[in-house]
Amino acid sequence: MALKIYVTKNWDQMSKIAADFIEADIREKQAVKDEYVLGLATGNSPTGVYKHLAKAFNTGRIAPRRIRTFNLDEYVGLPGENAQQRAMHCESYTYFMIAEFFGLLQEKFRETNVPWGTLIDQDQLVKALDEQQSSYELQGTHKGKAVVIKDHASGYLKMIRDEILDAYWKKIEASGGIDLQVIGVGGRGHVAFHESGIPFD
């Protein structure tokens, strides 16, 4: 598939063009299948797109009840005594999505999903990483590293891999995969939490 690049005058025009493209893709696919799976991102880049899409949904041009969403990422280690408090922290991506998109909709999506990072207790994670150093590896360079939990991991690391990371991926697969992914590129060249030093594989 050929890559098509749009050069726009400014962020506002980019937001409108991107929203129009997404709306057209949703209409096209909703004409032939019951459910559309939309991948979402956070950050400054997509907020204008989300405002335009909210107008399209709220005026009935496209049906949100036939859309399931999956976000790219979520923080681990936000303040809060439990997962709910961490999810609703003002820096969480769950909070961001409610403020910038989900909360603008008069009719809600069929289902929204933000990675379950707030289920991870950072103190327990740090302890598990310290105690089970052979159960994971760091991949990447000084520009960014990923923690890759190995198959033989046990205890807390196994729970994170199986019940949070793999379970989220399986839920995306069970939904038929992502039809279209909204994404921005950060100032350091990062995409989501995939920093420029982390291998793509």
Short mmCIF file of C-alpha atoms in Angstrom, two decimals:
data_model
loop_
_atom_site.label_atom_id
_atom_site.label_comp_id
_atom_site.label_asym_id
_atom_site.label_seq_id
_atom_site.Cartn_x
_atom_site.Cartn_y
_atom_site.Cartn_z
CA MET A 1 0.00 0.00 0.00
CA ALA A 2 1.41 3.37 -1.00
CA LEU A 3 2.00 5.95 1.71
CA LYS A 4 0.08 9.18 1.16
CA ILE A 5 1.40 12.31 2.89
CA TYR A 6 -0.67 15.45 3.44
CA VAL A 7 1.16 18.72 4.03
CA THR A 8 -1.10 21.17 5.84
CA LYS A 9 -0.86 24.88 6.63
CA ASN A 10 -1.22 24.39 10.36
CA TRP A 11 -2.44 22.16 13.18
CA ASP A 12 -6.08 23.21 12.72
CA GLN A 13 -6.11 22.22 9.06
CA MET A 14 -4.30 18.97 9.86
CA SER A 15 -6.91 18.20 12.54
CA LYS A 16 -9.80 18.76 10.11
CA ILE A 17 -8.24 16.75 7.28
CA ALA A 18 -7.39 13.86 9.63
CA ALA A 19 -10.90 13.87 11.14
CA ASP A 20 -12.48 13.88 7.67
CA PHE A 21 -10.28 10.95 6.64
CA ILE A 22 -11.22 8.99 9.78
CA GLU A 23 -14.92 9.77 9.33
CA ALA A 24 -14.81 8.56 5.72
CA ASP A 25 -13.03 5.36 6.74
CA ILE A 26 -15.58 4.68 9.48
CA ARG A 27 -18.50 5.24 7.07
CA GLU A 28 -16.97 2.97 4.45
CA LYS A 29 -16.31 0.12 6.87
CA GLN A 30 -19.58 0.49 8.79
CA ALA A 31 -21.38 -0.01 5.48
CA VAL A 32 -20.03 -3.56 5.29
CA LYS A 33 -19.49 -4.64 8.90
CA ASP A 34 -21.23 -4.20 12.22
CA GLU A 35 -18.34 -2.94 14.31
CA TYR A 36 -15.46 -0.55 13.65
CA VAL A 37 -12.33 -0.76 15.81
CA LEU A 38 -10.62 2.60 16.25
CA GLY A 39 -7.15 2.91 17.76
CA LEU A 40 -6.62 6.10 19.74
CA ALA A 41 -3.68 8.06 21.09
CA THR A 42 -3.13 10.83 23.60
CA GLY A 43 -0.94 13.92 23.53
CA ASN A 44 -1.40 17.29 21.87
CA SER A 45 -1.47 16.08 18.26
CA PRO A 46 -4.91 14.39 18.16
CA THR A 47 -6.95 16.73 20.39
CA GLY A 48 -8.20 18.81 17.45
CA VAL A 49 -9.05 15.63 15.55
CA TYR A 50 -11.11 14.45 18.51
CA LYS A 51 -13.09 17.71 18.63
CA HIS A 52 -13.99 17.36 14.93
CA LEU A 53 -14.89 13.68 15.34
CA ALA A 54 -17.09 14.48 18.35
CA LYS A 55 -19.06 16.88 16.13
CA ALA A 56 -19.45 14.18 13.49
CA PHE A 57 -20.72 11.72 16.10
CA ASN A 58 -23.00 14.23 17.84
CA THR A 59 -24.66 15.32 14.59
CA GLY A 60 -25.39 11.71 13.62
CA ARG A 61 -23.05 11.53 10.62
CA ILE A 62 -21.46 8.40 12.09
CA ALA A 63 -22.69 5.99 14.77
CA PRO A 64 -20.55 5.74 17.92
CA ARG A 65 -22.51 2.76 19.27
CA ARG A 66 -20.93 0.65 16.50
CA ILE A 67 -17.38 1.60 17.45
CA ARG A 68 -15.00 -0.05 19.90
CA THR A 69 -11.82 1.86 20.81
CA PHE A 70 -8.39 0.84 22.04
CA ASN A 71 -5.79 3.30 23.26
CA LEU A 72 -2.06 2.83 22.79
CA ASP A 73 -0.71 3.39 26.27
CA GLU A 74 -1.18 4.27 29.92
CA TYR A 75 1.13 5.25 32.74
CA VAL A 76 2.35 2.99 35.52
CA GLY A 77 3.12 4.62 38.87
CA LEU A 78 0.54 7.39 39.07
CA PRO A 79 -0.44 8.45 42.61
CA GLY A 80 -3.45 6.74 44.18
CA GLU A 81 -4.31 4.07 46.71
CA ASN A 82 -5.92 1.80 44.12
CA ALA A 83 -6.35 1.29 40.38
CA GLN A 84 -9.49 3.44 40.20
CA GLN A 85 -7.80 6.42 41.85
CA ARG A 86 -4.80 6.01 39.55
CA ALA A 87 -7.04 5.77 36.46
CA MET A 88 -8.82 9.00 37.39
CA HIS A 89 -5.63 10.91 38.24
CA CYS A 90 -5.43 14.09 36.15
CA GLU A 91 -2.25 12.79 34.43
CA SER A 92 -3.71 9.41 33.46
CA TYR A 93 -4.59 8.71 29.86
CA THR A 94 -8.01 7.47 30.95
CA TYR A 95 -8.68 10.94 32.38
CA PHE A 96 -7.23 12.55 29.24
CA MET A 97 -9.52 10.56 26.94
CA ILE A 98 -12.61 11.44 29.00
CA ALA A 99 -11.68 15.14 29.00
CA GLU A 100 -10.61 15.37 25.36
CA PHE A 101 -12.94 12.94 23.56
CA PHE A 102 -15.18 10.45 25.36
CA GLY A 103 -16.81 13.10 27.54
CA LEU A 104 -17.71 15.19 24.48
CA LEU A 105 -19.91 12.47 22.99
CA GLN A 106 -23.68 12.60 23.43
CA GLU A 107 -23.90 8.89 22.63
CA LYS A 108 -21.12 6.67 23.90
CA PHE A 109 -18.96 4.19 22.01
CA ARG A 110 -19.84 0.50 22.25
CA GLU A 111 -16.74 0.05 24.38
CA THR A 112 -13.62 2.02 25.22
CA ASN A 113 -10.33 0.48 26.32
CA VAL A 114 -7.23 2.12 27.74
CA PRO A 115 -4.31 -0.20 28.62
CA TRP A 116 -4.60 -1.44 32.18
CA GLY A 117 -1.39 0.14 33.46
CA THR A 118 -3.18 1.55 36.50
CA LEU A 119 -3.67 -2.03 37.75
CA ILE A 120 0.09 -2.26 38.26
CA ASP A 121 1.38 -1.25 41.68
CA GLN A 122 4.71 0.44 41.03
CA ASP A 123 6.26 -0.57 44.36
CA GLN A 124 5.42 -4.24 43.73
CA LEU A 125 6.75 -3.93 40.18
CA VAL A 126 10.07 -2.43 41.30
CA LYS A 127 10.42 -5.16 43.95
CA ALA A 128 9.67 -7.91 41.40
CA LEU A 129 12.17 -6.46 38.90
CA ASP A 130 14.81 -6.35 41.63
CA GLU A 131 14.13 -9.91 42.81
CA GLN A 132 13.66 -11.57 39.40
CA GLN A 133 16.36 -10.05 37.22
CA SER A 134 16.62 -13.18 35.07
CA SER A 135 12.87 -12.98 34.29
CA TYR A 136 13.11 -9.92 32.05
CA GLU A 137 15.47 -8.06 29.79
CA LEU A 138 15.89 -4.44 28.83
CA GLN A 139 15.88 -3.83 25.08
CA GLY A 140 16.95 -0.59 23.45
CA THR A 141 19.59 2.09 23.72
CA HIS A 142 20.25 5.15 25.85
CA LYS A 143 17.46 6.87 23.86
CA GLY A 144 14.84 4.51 25.24
CA LYS A 145 14.46 1.03 26.69
CA ALA A 146 11.63 -1.46 27.01
CA VAL A 147 11.21 -4.05 29.76
CA VAL A 148 10.47 -7.40 28.07
CA ILE A 149 9.09 -9.97 30.52
CA LYS A 150 10.27 -13.49 29.63
CA ASP A 151 8.05 -16.57 29.32
CA HIS A 152 9.50 -18.22 32.45
CA ALA A 153 8.68 -15.22 34.69
CA SER A 154 6.68 -15.96 37.81
CA GLY A 155 4.71 -14.12 40.46
CA TYR A 156 4.00 -10.44 39.89
CA LEU A 157 5.88 -10.22 36.57
CA LYS A 158 3.96 -13.21 35.20
CA MET A 159 0.68 -11.61 36.28
CA ILE A 160 1.60 -8.37 34.50
CA ARG A 161 2.59 -10.22 31.32
CA ASP A 162 -0.38 -12.60 31.24
CA GLU A 163 -3.26 -10.65 32.78
CA ILE A 164 -2.42 -7.11 31.67
CA LEU A 165 -0.12 -7.00 28.63
CA ASP A 166 -1.08 -10.20 26.80
CA ALA A 167 -4.74 -9.91 27.82
CA TYR A 168 -4.99 -6.42 26.29
CA TRP A 169 -3.42 -7.66 23.04
CA LYS A 170 -5.78 -10.67 22.95
CA LYS A 171 -8.76 -8.37 23.44
CA ILE A 172 -7.67 -6.35 20.40
CA GLU A 173 -7.26 -9.56 18.38
CA ALA A 174 -10.69 -10.84 19.51
CA SER A 175 -12.20 -7.58 18.26
CA GLY A 176 -10.78 -8.23 14.79
CA GLY A 177 -7.75 -5.95 15.06
CA ILE A 178 -7.53 -2.19 14.66
CA ASP A 179 -9.26 -0.77 11.57
CA LEU A 180 -7.49 2.59 11.84
CA GLN A 181 -4.93 3.88 14.34
CA VAL A 182 -4.71 7.55 15.32
CA ILE A 183 -1.11 8.31 16.23
CA GLY A 184 1.19 11.25 16.81
CA VAL A 185 4.96 11.48 16.83
CA GLY A 186 6.57 13.12 19.85
CA GLY A 187 9.35 15.66 19.85
CA ARG A 188 11.98 12.99 20.52
CA GLY A 189 10.67 10.84 17.69
CA HIS A 190 8.71 8.60 20.03
CA VAL A 191 5.44 6.93 19.07
CA ALA A 192 3.30 6.23 22.14
CA PHE A 193 5.81 5.03 24.76
CA HIS A 194 7.96 3.47 22.04
CA GLU A 195 11.02 5.67 22.36
CA SER A 196 13.41 6.00 19.43
CA GLY A 197 15.99 3.65 20.99
CA ILE A 198 13.61 0.70 21.37
CA PRO A 199 13.75 -1.96 18.61
CA PHE A 200 10.53 -2.25 16.58
CA ASP A 201 10.35 -6.01 17.02
#
